[in-house]
Every structure is written in C-alpha cells, then in structure tokens.
Coordinates of C-alpha atoms and ligand atoms in Angstrom, one line a residue:
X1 CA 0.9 28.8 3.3
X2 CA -1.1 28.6 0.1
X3 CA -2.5 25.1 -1.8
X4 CA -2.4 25.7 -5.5
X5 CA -5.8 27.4 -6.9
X6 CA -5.7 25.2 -9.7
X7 CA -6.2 22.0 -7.7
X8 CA -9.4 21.2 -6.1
X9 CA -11.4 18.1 -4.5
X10 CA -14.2 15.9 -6.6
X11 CA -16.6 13.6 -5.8
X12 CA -16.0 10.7 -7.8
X13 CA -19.9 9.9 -8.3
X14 CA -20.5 11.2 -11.9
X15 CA -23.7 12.4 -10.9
X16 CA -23.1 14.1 -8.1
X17 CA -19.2 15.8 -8.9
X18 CA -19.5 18.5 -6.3
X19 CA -16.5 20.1 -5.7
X20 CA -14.2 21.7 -3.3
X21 CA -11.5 23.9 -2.4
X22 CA -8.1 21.8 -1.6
X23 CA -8.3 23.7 1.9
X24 CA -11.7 21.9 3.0
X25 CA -10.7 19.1 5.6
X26 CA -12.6 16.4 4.0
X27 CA -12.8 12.3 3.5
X28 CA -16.2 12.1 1.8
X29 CA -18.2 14.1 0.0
X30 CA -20.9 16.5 1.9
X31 CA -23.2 16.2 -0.4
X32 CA -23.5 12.2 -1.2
X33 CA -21.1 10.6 1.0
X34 CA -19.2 8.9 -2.0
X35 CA -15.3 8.9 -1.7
X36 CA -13.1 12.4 -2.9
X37 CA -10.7 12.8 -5.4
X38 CA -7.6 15.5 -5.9
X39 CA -8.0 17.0 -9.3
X40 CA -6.1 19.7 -11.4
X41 CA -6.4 21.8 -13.9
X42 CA -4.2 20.5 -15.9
X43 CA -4.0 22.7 -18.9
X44 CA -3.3 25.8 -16.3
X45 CA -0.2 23.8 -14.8
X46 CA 3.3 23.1 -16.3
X47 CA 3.6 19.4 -16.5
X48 CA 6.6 18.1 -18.1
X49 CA 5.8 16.9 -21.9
X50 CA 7.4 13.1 -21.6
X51 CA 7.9 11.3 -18.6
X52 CA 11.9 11.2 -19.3
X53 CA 11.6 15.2 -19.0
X54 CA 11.7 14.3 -14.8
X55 CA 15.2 13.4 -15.5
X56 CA 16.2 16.7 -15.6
X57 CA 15.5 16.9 -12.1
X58 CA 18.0 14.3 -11.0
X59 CA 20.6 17.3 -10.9
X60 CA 18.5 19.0 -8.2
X61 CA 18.7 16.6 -5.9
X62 CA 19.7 18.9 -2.7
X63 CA 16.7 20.7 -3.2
X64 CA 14.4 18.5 -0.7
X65 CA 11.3 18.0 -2.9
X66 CA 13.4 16.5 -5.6
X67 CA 15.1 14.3 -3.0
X68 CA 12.1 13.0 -2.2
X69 CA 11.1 10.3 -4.1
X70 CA 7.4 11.5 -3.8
X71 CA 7.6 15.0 -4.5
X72 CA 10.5 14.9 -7.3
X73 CA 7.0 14.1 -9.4
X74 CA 5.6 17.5 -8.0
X75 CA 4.2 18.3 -11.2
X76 CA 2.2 15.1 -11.4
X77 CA 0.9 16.0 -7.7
X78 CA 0.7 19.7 -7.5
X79 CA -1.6 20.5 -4.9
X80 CA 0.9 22.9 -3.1
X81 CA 4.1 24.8 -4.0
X82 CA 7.4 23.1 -3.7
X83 CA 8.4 25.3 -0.5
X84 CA 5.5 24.4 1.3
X85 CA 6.0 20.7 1.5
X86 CA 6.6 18.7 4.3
X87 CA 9.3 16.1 3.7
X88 CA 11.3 13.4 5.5
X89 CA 13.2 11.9 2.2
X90 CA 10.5 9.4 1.8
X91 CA 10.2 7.1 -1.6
X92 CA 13.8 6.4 -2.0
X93 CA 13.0 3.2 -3.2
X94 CA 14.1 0.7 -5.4
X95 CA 12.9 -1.6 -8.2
X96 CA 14.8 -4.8 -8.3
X97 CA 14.8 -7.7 -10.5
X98 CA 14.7 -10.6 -8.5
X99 CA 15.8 -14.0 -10.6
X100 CA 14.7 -16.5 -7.5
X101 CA 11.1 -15.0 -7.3
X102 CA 10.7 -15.2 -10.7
X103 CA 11.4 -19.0 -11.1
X104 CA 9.0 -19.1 -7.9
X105 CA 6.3 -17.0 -10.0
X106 CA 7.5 -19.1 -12.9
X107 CA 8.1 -16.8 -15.2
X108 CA 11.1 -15.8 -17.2
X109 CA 14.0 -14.3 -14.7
X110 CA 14.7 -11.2 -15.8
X111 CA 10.9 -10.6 -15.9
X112 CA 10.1 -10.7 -12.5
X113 CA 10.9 -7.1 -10.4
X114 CA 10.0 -5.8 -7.0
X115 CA 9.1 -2.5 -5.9
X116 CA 10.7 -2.3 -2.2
X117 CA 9.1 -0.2 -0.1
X118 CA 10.1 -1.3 2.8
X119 CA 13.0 0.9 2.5
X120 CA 10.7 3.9 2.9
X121 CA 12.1 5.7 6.7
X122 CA 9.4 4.4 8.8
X123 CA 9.6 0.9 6.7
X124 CA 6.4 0.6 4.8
X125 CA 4.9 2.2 1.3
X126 CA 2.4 4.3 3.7
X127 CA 5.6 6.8 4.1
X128 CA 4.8 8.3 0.1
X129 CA 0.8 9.2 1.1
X130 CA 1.6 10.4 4.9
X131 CA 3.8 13.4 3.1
X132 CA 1.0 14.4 1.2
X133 CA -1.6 13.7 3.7
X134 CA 0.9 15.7 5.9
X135 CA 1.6 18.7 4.0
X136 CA -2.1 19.1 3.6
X137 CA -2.5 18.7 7.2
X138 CA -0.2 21.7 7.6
X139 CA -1.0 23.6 5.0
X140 CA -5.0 24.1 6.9
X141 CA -3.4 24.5 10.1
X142 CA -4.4 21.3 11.6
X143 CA -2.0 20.2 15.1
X144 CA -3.4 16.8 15.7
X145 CA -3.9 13.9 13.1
X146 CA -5.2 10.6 13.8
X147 CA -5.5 7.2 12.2
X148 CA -6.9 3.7 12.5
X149 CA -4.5 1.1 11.6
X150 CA -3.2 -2.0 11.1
X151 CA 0.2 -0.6 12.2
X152 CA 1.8 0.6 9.3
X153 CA -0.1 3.9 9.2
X154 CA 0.3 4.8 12.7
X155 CA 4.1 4.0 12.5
X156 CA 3.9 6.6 9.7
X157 CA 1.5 9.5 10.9
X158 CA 4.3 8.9 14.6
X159 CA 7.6 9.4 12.4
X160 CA 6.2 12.1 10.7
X161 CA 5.1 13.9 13.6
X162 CA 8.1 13.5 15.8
X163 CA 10.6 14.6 12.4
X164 CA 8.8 17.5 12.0
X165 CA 7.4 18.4 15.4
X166 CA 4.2 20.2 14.3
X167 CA 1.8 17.7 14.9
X168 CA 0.2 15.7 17.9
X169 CA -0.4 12.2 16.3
X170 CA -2.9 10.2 17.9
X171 CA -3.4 6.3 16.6
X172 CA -5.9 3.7 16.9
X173 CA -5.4 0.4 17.2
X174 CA -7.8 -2.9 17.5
X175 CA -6.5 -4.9 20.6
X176 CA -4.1 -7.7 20.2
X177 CA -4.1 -6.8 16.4
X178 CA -0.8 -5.3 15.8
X179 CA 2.4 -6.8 14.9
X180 CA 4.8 -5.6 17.3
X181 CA 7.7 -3.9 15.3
X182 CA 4.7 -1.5 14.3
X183 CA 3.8 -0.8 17.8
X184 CA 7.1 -0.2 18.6
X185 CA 7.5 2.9 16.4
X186 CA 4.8 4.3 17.4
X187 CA 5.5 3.7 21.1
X188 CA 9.1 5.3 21.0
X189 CA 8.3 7.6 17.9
X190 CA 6.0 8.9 20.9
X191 CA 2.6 9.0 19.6
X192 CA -1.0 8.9 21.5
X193 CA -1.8 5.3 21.7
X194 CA -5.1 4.0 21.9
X195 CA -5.8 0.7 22.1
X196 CA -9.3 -0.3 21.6
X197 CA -11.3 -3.6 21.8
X198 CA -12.3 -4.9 18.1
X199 CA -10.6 -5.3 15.1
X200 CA -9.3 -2.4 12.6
X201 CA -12.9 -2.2 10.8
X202 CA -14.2 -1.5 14.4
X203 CA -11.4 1.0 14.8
X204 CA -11.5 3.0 11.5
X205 CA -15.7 3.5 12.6
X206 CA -14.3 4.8 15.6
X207 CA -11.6 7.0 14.1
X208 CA -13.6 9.0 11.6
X209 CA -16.6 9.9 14.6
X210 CA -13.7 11.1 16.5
X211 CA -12.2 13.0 13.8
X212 CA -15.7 14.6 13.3
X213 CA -16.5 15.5 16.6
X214 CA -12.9 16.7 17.9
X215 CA -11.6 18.4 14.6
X216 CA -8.5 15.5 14.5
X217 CA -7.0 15.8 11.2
X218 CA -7.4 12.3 9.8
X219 CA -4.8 10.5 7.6
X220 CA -6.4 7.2 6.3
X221 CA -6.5 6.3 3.4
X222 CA -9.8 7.9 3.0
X223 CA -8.1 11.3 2.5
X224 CA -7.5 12.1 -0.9
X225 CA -4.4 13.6 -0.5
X226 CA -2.3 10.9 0.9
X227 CA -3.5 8.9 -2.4
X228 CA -2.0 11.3 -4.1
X229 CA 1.4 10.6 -2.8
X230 CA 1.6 6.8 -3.4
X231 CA 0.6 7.5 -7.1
X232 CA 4.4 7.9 -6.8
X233 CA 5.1 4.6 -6.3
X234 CA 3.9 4.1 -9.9
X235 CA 5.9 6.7 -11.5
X236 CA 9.1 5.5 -9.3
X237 CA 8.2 1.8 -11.1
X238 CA 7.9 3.6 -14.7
X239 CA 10.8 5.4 -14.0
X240 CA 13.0 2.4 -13.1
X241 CA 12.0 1.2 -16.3
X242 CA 13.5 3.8 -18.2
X243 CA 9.4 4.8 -18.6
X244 CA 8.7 1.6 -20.2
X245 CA 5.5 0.3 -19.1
X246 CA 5.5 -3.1 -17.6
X247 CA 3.0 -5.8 -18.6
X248 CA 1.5 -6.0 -14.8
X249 CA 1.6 -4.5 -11.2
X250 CA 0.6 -7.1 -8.7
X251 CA -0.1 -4.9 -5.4
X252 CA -1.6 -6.6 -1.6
X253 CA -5.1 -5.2 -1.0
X254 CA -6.5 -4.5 2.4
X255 CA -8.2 -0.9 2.9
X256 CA -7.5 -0.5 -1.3
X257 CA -5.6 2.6 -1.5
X258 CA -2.7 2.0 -2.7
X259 CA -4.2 0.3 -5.8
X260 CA -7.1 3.2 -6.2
X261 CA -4.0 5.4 -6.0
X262 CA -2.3 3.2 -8.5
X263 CA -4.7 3.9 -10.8
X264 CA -5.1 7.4 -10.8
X265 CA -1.8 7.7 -11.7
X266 CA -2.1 5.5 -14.8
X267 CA -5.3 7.3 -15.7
X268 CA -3.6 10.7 -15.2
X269 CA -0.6 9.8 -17.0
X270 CA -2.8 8.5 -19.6
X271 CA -5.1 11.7 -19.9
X272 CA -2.0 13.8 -19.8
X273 CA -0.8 12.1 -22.9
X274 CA 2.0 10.5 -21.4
X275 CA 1.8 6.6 -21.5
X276 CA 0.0 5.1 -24.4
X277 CA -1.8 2.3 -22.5
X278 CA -1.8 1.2 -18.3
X279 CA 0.0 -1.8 -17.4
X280 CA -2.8 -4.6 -16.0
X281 CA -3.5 -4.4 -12.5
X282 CA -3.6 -7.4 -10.3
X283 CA -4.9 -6.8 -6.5
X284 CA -4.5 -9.7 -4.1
X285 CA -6.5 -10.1 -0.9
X286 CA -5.8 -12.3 1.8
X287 CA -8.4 -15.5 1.7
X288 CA -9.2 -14.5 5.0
X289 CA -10.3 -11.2 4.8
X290 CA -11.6 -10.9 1.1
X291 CA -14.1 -9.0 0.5
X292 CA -13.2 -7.2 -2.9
X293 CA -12.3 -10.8 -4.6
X294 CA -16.1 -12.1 -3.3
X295 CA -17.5 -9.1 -4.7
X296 CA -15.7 -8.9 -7.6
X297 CA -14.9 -12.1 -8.5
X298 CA -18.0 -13.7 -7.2
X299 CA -21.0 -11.0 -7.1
X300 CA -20.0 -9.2 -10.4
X301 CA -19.7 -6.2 -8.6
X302 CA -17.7 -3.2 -10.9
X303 CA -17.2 0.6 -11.5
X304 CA -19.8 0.0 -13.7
X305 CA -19.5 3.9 -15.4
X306 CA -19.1 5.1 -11.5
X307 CA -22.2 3.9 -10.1
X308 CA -20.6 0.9 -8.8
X309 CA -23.5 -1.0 -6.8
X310 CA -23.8 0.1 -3.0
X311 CA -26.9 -1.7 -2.4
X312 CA -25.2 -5.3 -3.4
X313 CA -22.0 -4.1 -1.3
X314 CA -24.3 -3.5 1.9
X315 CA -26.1 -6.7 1.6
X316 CA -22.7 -8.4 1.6
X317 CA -21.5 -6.1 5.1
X318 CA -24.7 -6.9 6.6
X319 CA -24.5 -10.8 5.8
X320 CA -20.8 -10.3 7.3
X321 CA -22.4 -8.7 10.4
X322 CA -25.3 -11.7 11.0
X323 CA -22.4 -14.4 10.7
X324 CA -20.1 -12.2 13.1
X325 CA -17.6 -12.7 10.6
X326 CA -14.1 -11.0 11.1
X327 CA -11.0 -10.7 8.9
X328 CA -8.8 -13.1 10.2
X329 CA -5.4 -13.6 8.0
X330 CA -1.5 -13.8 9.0
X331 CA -1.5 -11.0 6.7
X332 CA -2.3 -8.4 9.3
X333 CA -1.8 -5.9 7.7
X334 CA -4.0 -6.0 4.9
X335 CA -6.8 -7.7 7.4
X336 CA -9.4 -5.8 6.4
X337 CA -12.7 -6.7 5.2
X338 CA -14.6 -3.3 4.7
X339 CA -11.7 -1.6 3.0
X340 CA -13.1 1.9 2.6
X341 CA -11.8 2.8 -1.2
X342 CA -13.9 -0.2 -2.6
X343 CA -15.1 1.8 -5.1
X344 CA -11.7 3.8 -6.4
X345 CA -10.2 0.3 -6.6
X346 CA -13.2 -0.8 -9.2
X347 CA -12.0 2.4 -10.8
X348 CA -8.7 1.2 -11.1
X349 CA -9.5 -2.4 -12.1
X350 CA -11.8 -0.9 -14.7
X351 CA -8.8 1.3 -16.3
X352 CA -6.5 -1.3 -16.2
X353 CA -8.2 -4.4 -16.9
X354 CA -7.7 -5.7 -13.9
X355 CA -8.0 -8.9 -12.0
X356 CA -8.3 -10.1 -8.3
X357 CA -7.6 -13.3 -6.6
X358 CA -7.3 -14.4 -2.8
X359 CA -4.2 -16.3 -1.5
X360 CA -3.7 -18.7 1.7
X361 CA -1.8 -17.5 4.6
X362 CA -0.2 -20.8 3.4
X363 CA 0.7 -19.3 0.1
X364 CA 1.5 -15.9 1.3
X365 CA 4.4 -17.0 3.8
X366 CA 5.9 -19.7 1.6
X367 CA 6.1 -16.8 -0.9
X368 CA 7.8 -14.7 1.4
X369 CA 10.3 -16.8 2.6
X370 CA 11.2 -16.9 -1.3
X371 CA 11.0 -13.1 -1.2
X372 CA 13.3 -13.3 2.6
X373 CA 16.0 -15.7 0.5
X374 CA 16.7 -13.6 -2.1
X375 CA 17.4 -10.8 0.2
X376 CA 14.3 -8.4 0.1
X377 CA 12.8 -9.4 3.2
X378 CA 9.4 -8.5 3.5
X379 CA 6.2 -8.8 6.2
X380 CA 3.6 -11.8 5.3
X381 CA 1.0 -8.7 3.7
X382 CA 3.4 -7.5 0.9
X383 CA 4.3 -11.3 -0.1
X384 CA 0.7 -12.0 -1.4
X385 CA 1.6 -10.1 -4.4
X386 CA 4.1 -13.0 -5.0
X387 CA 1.6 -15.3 -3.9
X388 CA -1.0 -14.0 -6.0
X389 CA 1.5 -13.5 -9.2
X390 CA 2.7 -17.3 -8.7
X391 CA -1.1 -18.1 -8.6
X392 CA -2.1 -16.0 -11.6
X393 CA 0.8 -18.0 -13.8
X394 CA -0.4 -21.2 -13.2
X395 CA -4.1 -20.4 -14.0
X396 CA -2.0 -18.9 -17.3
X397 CA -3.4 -15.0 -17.1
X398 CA 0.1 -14.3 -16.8
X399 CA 2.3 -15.6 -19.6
X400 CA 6.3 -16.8 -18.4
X401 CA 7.3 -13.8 -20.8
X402 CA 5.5 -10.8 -19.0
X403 CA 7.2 -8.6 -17.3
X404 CA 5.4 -8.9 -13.7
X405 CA 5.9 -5.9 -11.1
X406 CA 5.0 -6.7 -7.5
X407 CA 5.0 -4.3 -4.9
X408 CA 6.8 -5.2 -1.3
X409 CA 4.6 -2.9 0.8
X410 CA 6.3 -3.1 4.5
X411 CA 9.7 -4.3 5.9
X412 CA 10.4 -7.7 6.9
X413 CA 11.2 -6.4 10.7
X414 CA 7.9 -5.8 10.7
X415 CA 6.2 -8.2 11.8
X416 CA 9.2 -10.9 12.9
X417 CA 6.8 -13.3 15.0
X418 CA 5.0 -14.7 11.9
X419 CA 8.3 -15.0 10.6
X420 CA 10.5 -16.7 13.3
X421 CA 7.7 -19.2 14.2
X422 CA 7.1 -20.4 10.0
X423 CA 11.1 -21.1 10.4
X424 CA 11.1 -22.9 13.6
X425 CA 11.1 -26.3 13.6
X426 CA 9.3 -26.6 17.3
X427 CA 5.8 -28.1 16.5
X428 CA 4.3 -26.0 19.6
X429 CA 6.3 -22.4 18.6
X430 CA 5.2 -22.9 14.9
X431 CA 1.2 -23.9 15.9
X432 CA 0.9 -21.2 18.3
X433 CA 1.3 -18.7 15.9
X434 CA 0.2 -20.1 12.6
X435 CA -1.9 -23.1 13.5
X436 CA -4.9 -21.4 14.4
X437 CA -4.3 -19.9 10.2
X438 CA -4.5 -23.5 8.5
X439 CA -0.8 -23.0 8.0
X440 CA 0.5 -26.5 8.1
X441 CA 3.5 -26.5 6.3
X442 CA 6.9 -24.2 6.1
X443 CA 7.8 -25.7 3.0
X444 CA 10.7 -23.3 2.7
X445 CA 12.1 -23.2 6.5
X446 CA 14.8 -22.6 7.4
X447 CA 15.6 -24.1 10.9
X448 CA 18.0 -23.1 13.3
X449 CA 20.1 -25.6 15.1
X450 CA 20.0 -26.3 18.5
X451 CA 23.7 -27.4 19.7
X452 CA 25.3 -27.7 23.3
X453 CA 28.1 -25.3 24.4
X454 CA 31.0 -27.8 23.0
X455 CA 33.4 -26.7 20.4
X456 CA 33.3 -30.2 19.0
X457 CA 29.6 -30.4 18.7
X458 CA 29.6 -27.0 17.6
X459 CA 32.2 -28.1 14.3
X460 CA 30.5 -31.6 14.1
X461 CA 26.8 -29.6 13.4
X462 CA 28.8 -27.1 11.0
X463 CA 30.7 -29.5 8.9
X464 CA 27.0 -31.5 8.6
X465 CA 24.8 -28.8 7.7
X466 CA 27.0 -26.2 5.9
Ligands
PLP1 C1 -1.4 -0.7 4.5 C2 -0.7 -1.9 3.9 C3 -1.2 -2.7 2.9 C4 -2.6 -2.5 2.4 O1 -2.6 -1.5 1.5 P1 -4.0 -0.8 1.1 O2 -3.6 0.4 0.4 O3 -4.7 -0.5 2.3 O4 -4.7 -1.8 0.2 C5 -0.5 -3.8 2.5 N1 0.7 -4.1 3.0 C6 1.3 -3.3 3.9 C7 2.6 -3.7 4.5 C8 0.6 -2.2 4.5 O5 1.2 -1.5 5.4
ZN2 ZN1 -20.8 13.6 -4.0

C-alpha cells in the first residue's frame, strides 16, 4: 500500500515550512510545534479543469470511491490511490433548502439551505475526515487509533473500526460529558472506552501523551488528513449548487476543524483556478465555550500573514486556567474552549473574510427546534449555525437576499435529552437539564399531552388540540 509521492505534509508557519513524507505519523510539526497541512503537487497531478468535470463521475458510481461522497472528489484529495482507500459510503449528504429556517434567519426563502450531515452512517459530519484519517491510518500500518471526544468522533473512529475490522479503536471521554446516543455507538460499535475525570480539553491533553508514548494512531482533528476529508463537505455544497458559489457558509465551531478544513478547500479550489472568489465564512461558538470569538472578536487576534499571535493566545489559556474556567454550553459538542486548529481557522477567516459571533444555549435550541419542525432534526451544536445566521441578519452582515449555507453537523438522535426536556412542559424535567444553562424559555415547544386511559378523554384532548 503506497501514499501518492506527490503529496506530502507542511508546516503551516511560513517560516518554518518543514516538510514531510505523507507516511510520517504526525499532528504537529517536529520542528516548531505549529499545526500540519496535506499538500500536493498539483501541477504533477490530473485534477479535473472545471468543477462540473466531477460529473462525469456520477456514472461510476458502483465503483466505491465515487460512491463515497468524500472520495468521488479524489482528485481534489489525492493523498493515496483510489484502491487503497478505506470506505464505508460516507458523505451521502444532502443540501436542502429549508423555506421555515429561512423566515427564522429572516432572509429570503429560497435563500436559506442546509448541509445535513447528519445523514452521514455514524450520524455526524466527522464520518468525511475519519475515512481519510482512516485510510492513512492503514496505509502506515497502524492497528490501534484513538481519540478525545465530545462524542461524535469516537462514534466515528468505533463505526469505522468495527466496518472494516482492521483497527482497535480506543476513545476518550471527559466524565459525565457525553450525550448518550454518542456513547451508545461507541459502546455497541465495541470500542475501548475510557472514561476519564475532566472535561474534553483535559482529555485531548491526555490523548495525544498517550498517542506518543504507546504509538496509538490518533484521529483528532489535529491530523491533517482527516481535514482533508471534510473539505468535501464544501465541494458536496458547491456541487449542490450546480458549482455556483453561495454568498456564505455559516458552520458551529468547537475544536475548528471543520472550518480550517473548510477553507483549505476554498483556497485550493481557488489556487487551482477553479472558483473565482470563496464564499464568506461565518464560524459560531457557543457563548459558553468561546474562546475563538474573545480572541478574535475581542483581542484582535488574526492569521496575520501566518504568524498569528501565540503569546496573546497563551495569556488568554492561562487567564482561563487562574479563573478555573471550563466550557460549559448545551452545545456539547462543540464545548470546547482550547480548540486545537486555532490557527488554521484564522487561516480560513482570513481567505474568506470571515466573521465570528457567539450564541446562547437559549438561541441555539430555539433555533433547533425551527431546524426539528421543518424536518431536519439536528443536536443543539449544529443549530448554532442557525443561531448565529439569524443573529448575523439582524446586526445586517447578512443581507435578506444572500444565499446563506449552514451546515447541520450531527443527528438530532444525538443527543435527545437536551431535546425532550426544551419540549416538556414539567418545570422540574425542563430545569434539570437546561436550568443550570440560563435557558429559561422553549419558545418553540412543543408539549406532549398528558391524558388518562379513557377513549373519551383521549377524543376530547384530540379534537382540542389538533
Ligand atoms: C465535532 C462537532 C462540531 C465541532 O466541529 P469542529 O470541527 O471541532 O469545530 C460541531 N458539531 C458537531 C455535531 C460535532 O460533532
Ligand atoms: Zn514547523
């Protein structure tokens, strides 16, 4: 099993820009620590002249890589040959228009889409970087992977491990910090388990020392190649379009990858002479658990050429550190407050004139129960792209004729506590769970209705409420 000779890792530090061979097991640079990128030598590749050239490829689609909504762009991600990729018909996703979000968001219907993946096999968009992460994995001959997560990841790295049966996945999760549909894949998808006491900052520490010291293949977001799967979410969006680009892709951000990934692909696809000019990019964090909107937003802090500013991103972990402060959002799976592609995400705001903003847990689940009733139900983390594209509207960065893109990230199944106990209508049920999060109203519940076993009652309680 060979990885393509003309793709290779980079540190993304202009000065430093060491590189290495795409069969180095690496999630930082050697030589200065900073984050790695997957590049190519593009002009020794074949990659397709217009996007609409991927078309052509819609005929193939017994062949497994161009099932795969990830690896049917295999030309824009050609670290490895076609035969050598590992595949569980991930990406086949949809981009819907959604009328009732967008008079939510306030803008024009038809302007308003969402990117659902949710629909991905293990139910979150973490599916389209695992493959990659995965086929790398294999390709050096690693047997066990690991991962900190949230949940999403680890239900991921399991399904991937028990479809394909090569690899021992081994997951860590902060205690007490995991919504239980995620824990329940990777509980029956069989994976190694460990629970430890902290949060998922605490956890991704711990992860990466183990990594280190055992030789665990790790598959956070740290790894370069998984990012280069979820570009594909991008080109899945474009090519939904018809390749048109849209005026903005609102994405959740937690650990940052999926919008550092997001924008690679724009400035690949940009490079490469396909697209003309990115979409903006919009990142939303949780209020709870924002540390890219207080830095960006509030400490100036920005790619800045690719020195970005450690020093001034240190100062704010260590002030984090003397107040004891924790993420603490509904959201849990973007709870994060030292998300560890900081700096790619800068990148990406930089390319595509991005903005940030921070939403309630208020905000978030009122938007996701307008997500839930219009039928793409989604977990409280992939709704604060609703939230924060409803927010950017009324401030007016986002004019009512734009054509928005926001990106569901994970199932509603997901995570149903947070969602049975906004639509309950017992005081006790609703604070236990959302209280404690300053959420004080569901102002778009809907209640069930309690009725005694009596066929009369029963009809009496339809014929009032239906
Ligand atoms: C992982 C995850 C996120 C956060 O994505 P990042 O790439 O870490 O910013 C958001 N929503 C869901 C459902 C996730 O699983
Ligand atoms: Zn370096």
């Amino acid at each position: 099993m060979t990885l393509n000779s003309n793709a290779f890792q980079r540190c993304i530090s202009p000065e430093c820009g060491a590189t290495f061979s795409p069969e180095n097991v690496l999630v930082s640079c050697p030589t200065c620590g900073d984050l790695l990128d997957i590049d190519y030598e593009w002009d020794r590749l074949k990659v397709p002249k217009q996007l609409s050239d991927f078309e052509s490829y819609w005929a193939d689609r017994y062949l497994p890589h161009r099932f795969s909504g990830v690896w049917r762009f295999h030309e824009l991600l050609p670290f490895v040959a076609p035969e050598d990729i590992v595949t569980i018909g991930e990406g086949q996703t949809l981009l819907q228009r959604a009328e009732r979000v967008a008079n939510y968001v306030g803008v024009a219907s038809k302007n308003l889409y969402l990117q659902y993946e949710g629909m991905n096999p293990s139910g979150s968009f973490k599916d389209n970087g695992m493959t990659a992460a995965f086929t790398h994995a294999r390709a050096t001959g690693a047997t066990q992977a690991a991962c900190a997560s949230t949940g999403n990841t680890s239900a991921s790295l399991a399904l991937y491990s028990c479809m394909t049966r090569k690899m021992r996945a081994i997951i860590f999760v902060g205690s007490g910090k995991i919504a239980y549909g995620k824990l329940s894949q990777a509980l029956d998808y069989g994976a190694l388990t460990v629970q430890i006491t902290g949060d998922f900052d605490d956890a991704m520490i711990r992860v990466r020392e183990v990594c280190r010291e055992l030789g665990i293949y790790l598959v956070n977001s740290v790894n370069p190649f998984r990012l280069e799967g979820q570009k594909s979410v991008m080109f899945r969006v474009l090519e939904a379009l018809r390749w048109e680009i849209p005026d903005w892709i609102v994405v959740p951000g937690g650990n940052l990858g999926n919008s550092s990934a997001f924008g690679k692909a724009f400035i690949e696809l940009h490079q490469l002479g396909l697209i003309e000019r990115p979409p903006r990019l919009a990142v939303i964090n949780a209020q709870g658990a924002n540390t890219l909107h207080e830095l960006y937003n509030h400490q100036g802090l920005r790619w800045n050429g690719g020195q970005g500013n450690q020093p001034l991103v240190q100062t704010y972990y260590s002030e984090l550190d003397a107040r004891h402060a924790k993420a603490e959002t509904i959201a849990s799976a973007i709870e994060i407050n030292r998300p560890v592609n900081l700096k790619k995400c800068l990148r990406a705001l930089d390319f595509c004139d991005g903005v940030v903003r921070q939403v309630s847990d208020q905000e978030i689940l009122d938007a996701k129960a307008q997500v839930g009733a219009g039928g793409y139900g989604c977990e409280p983390a992939s709704a604060a792209s609703v939230a924060g594209a409803k927010l950017l509207r009324e401030e007016g960065v986002i004019a009512p004729s734009d054509r928005v893109v926001c990106i569901l990230t994970g199932h509603l199944l997901k995570d149903p506590t947070a969602t049975v106990a906004y639509h309950s209508d017992d005081q006790k049920k609703f604070n236990e769970v959302l209280g404690s999060r300053g959420v004080k109203r569901a102002s778009f519940a809907n209640h069930a209705i309690a009725v005694s076993n009596d066929l009369d009652e029963i009809m009496r309680a339809i014929r009032l409420y239906a």
